[in-house]
Amino acid sequence: MGIWDAITGRSRVKANNLDALFNVPNAAVTLQTAAGLVPTGTGSVCFRSAAGAAFAETRDDVVELIRSDPQAPSVEVTDDGFGFTWLVVRRAPDDVVGLCTDLHAVNTSLEVQGFASGLLCSVVPFEDRSGRRVGLVYLYKQGTFYAFAPLAGQAQVRDNLLEISVRDQLTGELPMETDLSRWFALWGAPGL
């Protein structure tokens, strides 16, 4: 922050670093060994859809780009009740590298076509043997990650202990979000 920003009370937005998504496979190894959490094989990108043919064409191009992969992962587009669109990619649970490459391609394609302002987050879900799930959430506009763990069978209740535990385990591997007010609940997110 410069002197002028300090005087006017402005702060600079932290630049996103989509390449941080490529650190998720190493983080997945840490989560598996430290907490027994394994990838589910599902990943998603959440964005606010823009009106118009250009956005629809870009979205369709992104889906086609992912489907053109020789191992062709499953791709679907869904809308939630909050006005956001989710592009969901499904791969084998052990192909975290391929999944993160797909999520990176979706984000980059939307960004290059001028729709970066609508990007919200990317989510890579994990689960343990007891069925507990946690999503590793990448906040596009912050360039940071946080954990979101909804409690199974309970409406809109979070497992805060699991979320903090995941944060602590991954602090050295991923840029973790330190402002807890940005740890948004993603109720109904695909894969969670």
CSV table of C-alpha atoms in Angstrom, one decimal:
chain,number,residue,atom,x,y,z
A,1,MET,CA,0.0,0.0,0.0
A,2,GLY,CA,1.4,3.4,-1.0
A,3,ILE,CA,1.1,6.7,1.0
A,4,TRP,CA,-1.7,7.9,-1.2
A,5,ASP,CA,-3.7,4.7,-0.6
A,6,ALA,CA,-3.2,5.1,3.1
A,7,ILE,CA,-4.3,8.8,3.1
A,8,THR,CA,-7.5,8.0,1.0
A,9,GLY,CA,-8.3,4.8,2.9
A,10,ARG,CA,-8.0,2.6,-0.1
A,11,SER,CA,-6.3,-0.7,-0.2
A,12,ARG,CA,-5.1,-2.6,-3.2
A,13,VAL,CA,-6.9,-5.8,-4.1
A,14,LYS,CA,-4.6,-8.8,-3.9
A,15,ALA,CA,-3.9,-10.1,-7.4
A,16,ASN,CA,-5.2,-13.6,-8.0
A,17,ASN,CA,-2.7,-16.3,-8.8
A,18,LEU,CA,-4.5,-19.1,-10.6
A,19,ASP,CA,-1.3,-21.1,-10.7
A,20,ALA,CA,-1.9,-21.7,-7.0
A,21,LEU,CA,-4.4,-24.3,-8.1
A,22,PHE,CA,-1.5,-26.4,-9.3
A,23,ASN,CA,-0.4,-26.6,-5.6
A,24,VAL,CA,-3.6,-28.5,-4.7
A,25,PRO,CA,-2.3,-31.9,-5.7
A,26,ASN,CA,0.6,-31.6,-3.1
A,27,ALA,CA,-1.9,-30.3,-0.6
A,28,ALA,CA,-4.1,-33.3,-1.3
A,29,VAL,CA,-1.2,-35.6,-0.2
A,30,THR,CA,-0.9,-33.6,3.0
A,31,LEU,CA,-4.6,-33.9,3.7
A,32,GLN,CA,-4.6,-37.6,3.1
A,33,THR,CA,-1.6,-38.3,5.3
A,34,ALA,CA,-2.5,-35.8,8.1
A,35,ALA,CA,-6.3,-36.1,8.2
A,36,GLY,CA,-7.4,-39.1,6.2
A,37,LEU,CA,-9.1,-36.8,3.7
A,38,VAL,CA,-9.0,-37.9,0.0
A,39,PRO,CA,-10.2,-36.1,-3.1
A,40,THR,CA,-13.6,-37.0,-4.3
A,41,GLY,CA,-12.8,-36.5,-8.0
A,42,THR,CA,-15.2,-33.6,-8.3
A,43,GLY,CA,-14.2,-29.9,-8.8
A,44,SER,CA,-16.2,-26.8,-9.7
A,45,VAL,CA,-15.9,-23.2,-10.7
A,46,CYS,CA,-18.5,-20.8,-9.4
A,47,PHE,CA,-19.3,-17.6,-11.4
A,48,ARG,CA,-22.1,-15.1,-11.9
A,49,SER,CA,-23.4,-15.6,-15.4
A,50,ALA,CA,-23.4,-12.6,-17.7
A,51,ALA,CA,-26.3,-11.9,-20.0
A,52,GLY,CA,-25.7,-12.1,-23.7
A,53,ALA,CA,-24.5,-14.4,-26.5
A,54,ALA,CA,-20.8,-13.7,-25.9
A,55,PHE,CA,-20.9,-15.2,-22.4
A,56,ALA,CA,-23.0,-18.2,-23.5
A,57,GLU,CA,-20.5,-18.9,-26.3
A,58,THR,CA,-17.6,-18.6,-24.0
A,59,ARG,CA,-19.2,-21.0,-21.5
A,60,ASP,CA,-19.9,-23.5,-24.2
A,61,ASP,CA,-16.3,-23.1,-25.5
A,62,VAL,CA,-14.9,-23.9,-22.1
A,63,VAL,CA,-17.1,-27.0,-21.7
A,64,GLU,CA,-16.0,-28.1,-25.2
A,65,LEU,CA,-12.3,-27.4,-24.3
A,66,ILE,CA,-12.5,-29.7,-21.3
A,67,ARG,CA,-14.4,-32.4,-23.2
A,68,SER,CA,-11.8,-32.4,-25.9
A,69,ASP,CA,-9.3,-34.0,-23.4
A,70,PRO,CA,-8.5,-37.5,-24.5
A,71,GLN,CA,-9.6,-38.8,-21.1
A,72,ALA,CA,-12.7,-36.7,-21.5
A,73,PRO,CA,-13.9,-35.9,-17.9
A,74,SER,CA,-17.5,-35.5,-17.1
A,75,VAL,CA,-18.6,-31.8,-17.3
A,76,GLU,CA,-21.9,-30.2,-16.5
A,77,VAL,CA,-23.2,-26.8,-15.9
A,78,THR,CA,-25.7,-26.2,-13.0
A,79,ASP,CA,-27.3,-23.1,-11.5
A,80,ASP,CA,-27.9,-22.7,-7.8
A,81,GLY,CA,-30.6,-20.8,-6.0
A,82,PHE,CA,-28.4,-17.8,-5.3
A,83,GLY,CA,-27.9,-16.6,-9.0
A,84,PHE,CA,-24.6,-18.3,-9.6
A,85,THR,CA,-23.6,-20.9,-12.2
A,86,TRP,CA,-21.3,-23.9,-11.4
A,87,LEU,CA,-19.3,-25.6,-14.0
A,88,VAL,CA,-18.7,-29.0,-12.5
A,89,VAL,CA,-15.9,-31.4,-13.6
A,90,ARG,CA,-15.6,-35.0,-12.6
A,91,ARG,CA,-12.5,-37.1,-12.9
A,92,ALA,CA,-11.1,-40.2,-11.2
A,93,PRO,CA,-10.4,-39.3,-7.5
A,94,ASP,CA,-6.7,-40.0,-8.0
A,95,ASP,CA,-6.4,-37.5,-10.9
A,96,VAL,CA,-6.1,-34.3,-8.9
A,97,VAL,CA,-3.6,-32.9,-11.3
A,98,GLY,CA,-6.0,-33.3,-14.2
A,99,LEU,CA,-8.9,-31.8,-12.2
A,100,CYS,CA,-6.9,-28.8,-11.2
A,101,THR,CA,-5.8,-28.3,-14.8
A,102,ASP,CA,-9.4,-28.3,-15.9
A,103,LEU,CA,-10.4,-25.8,-13.1
A,104,HIS,CA,-7.5,-23.6,-14.2
A,105,ALA,CA,-8.6,-23.7,-17.8
A,106,VAL,CA,-12.1,-22.7,-16.9
A,107,ASN,CA,-11.0,-19.7,-14.8
A,108,THR,CA,-8.4,-18.6,-17.4
A,109,SER,CA,-10.9,-18.9,-20.3
A,110,LEU,CA,-13.5,-16.8,-18.6
A,111,GLU,CA,-10.8,-14.3,-17.5
A,112,VAL,CA,-9.4,-14.0,-21.0
A,113,GLN,CA,-12.8,-13.4,-22.5
A,114,GLY,CA,-13.4,-10.5,-20.2
A,115,PHE,CA,-15.7,-12.2,-17.6
A,116,ALA,CA,-13.2,-12.1,-14.7
A,117,SER,CA,-15.5,-9.9,-12.6
A,118,GLY,CA,-18.0,-12.7,-12.5
A,119,LEU,CA,-15.6,-15.3,-11.1
A,120,LEU,CA,-16.3,-16.2,-7.5
A,121,CYS,CA,-14.4,-19.3,-6.5
A,122,SER,CA,-13.2,-22.8,-7.4
A,123,VAL,CA,-13.9,-25.8,-5.1
A,124,VAL,CA,-12.1,-29.1,-4.7
A,125,PRO,CA,-13.9,-31.4,-2.3
A,126,PHE,CA,-12.3,-34.0,0.0
A,127,GLU,CA,-13.9,-36.7,2.2
A,128,ASP,CA,-12.8,-39.1,4.9
A,129,ARG,CA,-13.9,-42.7,5.6
A,130,SER,CA,-16.6,-41.5,8.0
A,131,GLY,CA,-18.2,-39.4,5.3
A,132,ARG,CA,-17.1,-36.0,6.5
A,133,ARG,CA,-16.6,-33.6,3.6
A,134,VAL,CA,-14.6,-30.5,3.2
A,135,GLY,CA,-14.1,-28.2,0.2
A,136,LEU,CA,-10.8,-26.5,-0.5
A,137,VAL,CA,-12.1,-23.2,-1.8
A,138,TYR,CA,-10.0,-20.9,-4.0
A,139,LEU,CA,-11.3,-17.3,-3.8
A,140,TYR,CA,-10.6,-15.9,-7.3
A,141,LYS,CA,-10.5,-12.2,-6.3
A,142,GLN,CA,-8.3,-12.8,-3.2
A,143,GLY,CA,-5.9,-15.4,-4.6
A,144,THR,CA,-6.3,-17.4,-1.4
A,145,PHE,CA,-7.8,-20.7,-0.2
A,146,TYR,CA,-10.0,-21.6,2.8
A,147,ALA,CA,-11.8,-24.7,3.9
A,148,PHE,CA,-15.5,-25.1,4.0
A,149,ALA,CA,-16.9,-28.1,5.8
A,150,PRO,CA,-20.7,-28.5,6.0
A,151,LEU,CA,-21.9,-31.0,8.6
A,152,ALA,CA,-23.6,-34.0,7.0
A,153,GLY,CA,-27.3,-34.3,7.9
A,154,GLN,CA,-27.6,-30.9,9.5
A,155,ALA,CA,-29.0,-28.0,7.6
A,156,GLN,CA,-26.5,-25.2,7.2
A,157,VAL,CA,-24.2,-26.1,10.1
A,158,ARG,CA,-20.4,-26.0,9.6
A,159,ASP,CA,-17.7,-28.1,11.1
A,160,ASN,CA,-15.5,-25.2,12.2
A,161,LEU,CA,-13.0,-27.5,13.9
A,162,LEU,CA,-12.3,-29.4,10.6
A,163,GLU,CA,-12.1,-26.1,8.7
A,164,ILE,CA,-9.5,-24.7,11.1
A,165,SER,CA,-7.6,-28.0,11.1
A,166,VAL,CA,-7.4,-28.0,7.3
A,167,ARG,CA,-6.2,-24.4,7.3
A,168,ASP,CA,-3.4,-25.2,9.8
A,169,GLN,CA,-2.3,-28.3,7.9
A,170,LEU,CA,-2.1,-26.4,4.6
A,171,THR,CA,-0.7,-23.1,5.7
A,172,GLY,CA,2.8,-23.9,4.4
A,173,GLU,CA,1.6,-25.3,1.1
A,174,LEU,CA,-1.2,-22.9,-0.1
A,175,PRO,CA,-1.9,-19.2,0.3
A,176,MET,CA,-4.5,-19.5,3.0
A,177,GLU,CA,-7.1,-16.8,3.6
A,178,THR,CA,-6.4,-15.2,7.0
A,179,ASP,CA,-9.6,-13.1,7.2
A,180,LEU,CA,-12.2,-15.4,8.5
A,181,SER,CA,-15.0,-13.1,7.3
A,182,ARG,CA,-14.1,-14.2,3.8
A,183,TRP,CA,-14.7,-17.9,4.6
A,184,PHE,CA,-18.1,-17.9,2.9
A,185,ALA,CA,-20.5,-20.7,3.3
A,186,LEU,CA,-21.1,-22.5,0.0
A,187,TRP,CA,-24.4,-24.4,0.9
A,188,GLY,CA,-25.3,-26.8,-1.8
A,189,ALA,CA,-22.0,-26.5,-3.7
A,190,PRO,CA,-21.5,-29.4,-6.1
A,191,GLY,CA,-19.6,-32.3,-4.4
A,192,LEU,CA,-20.2,-31.1,-0.9
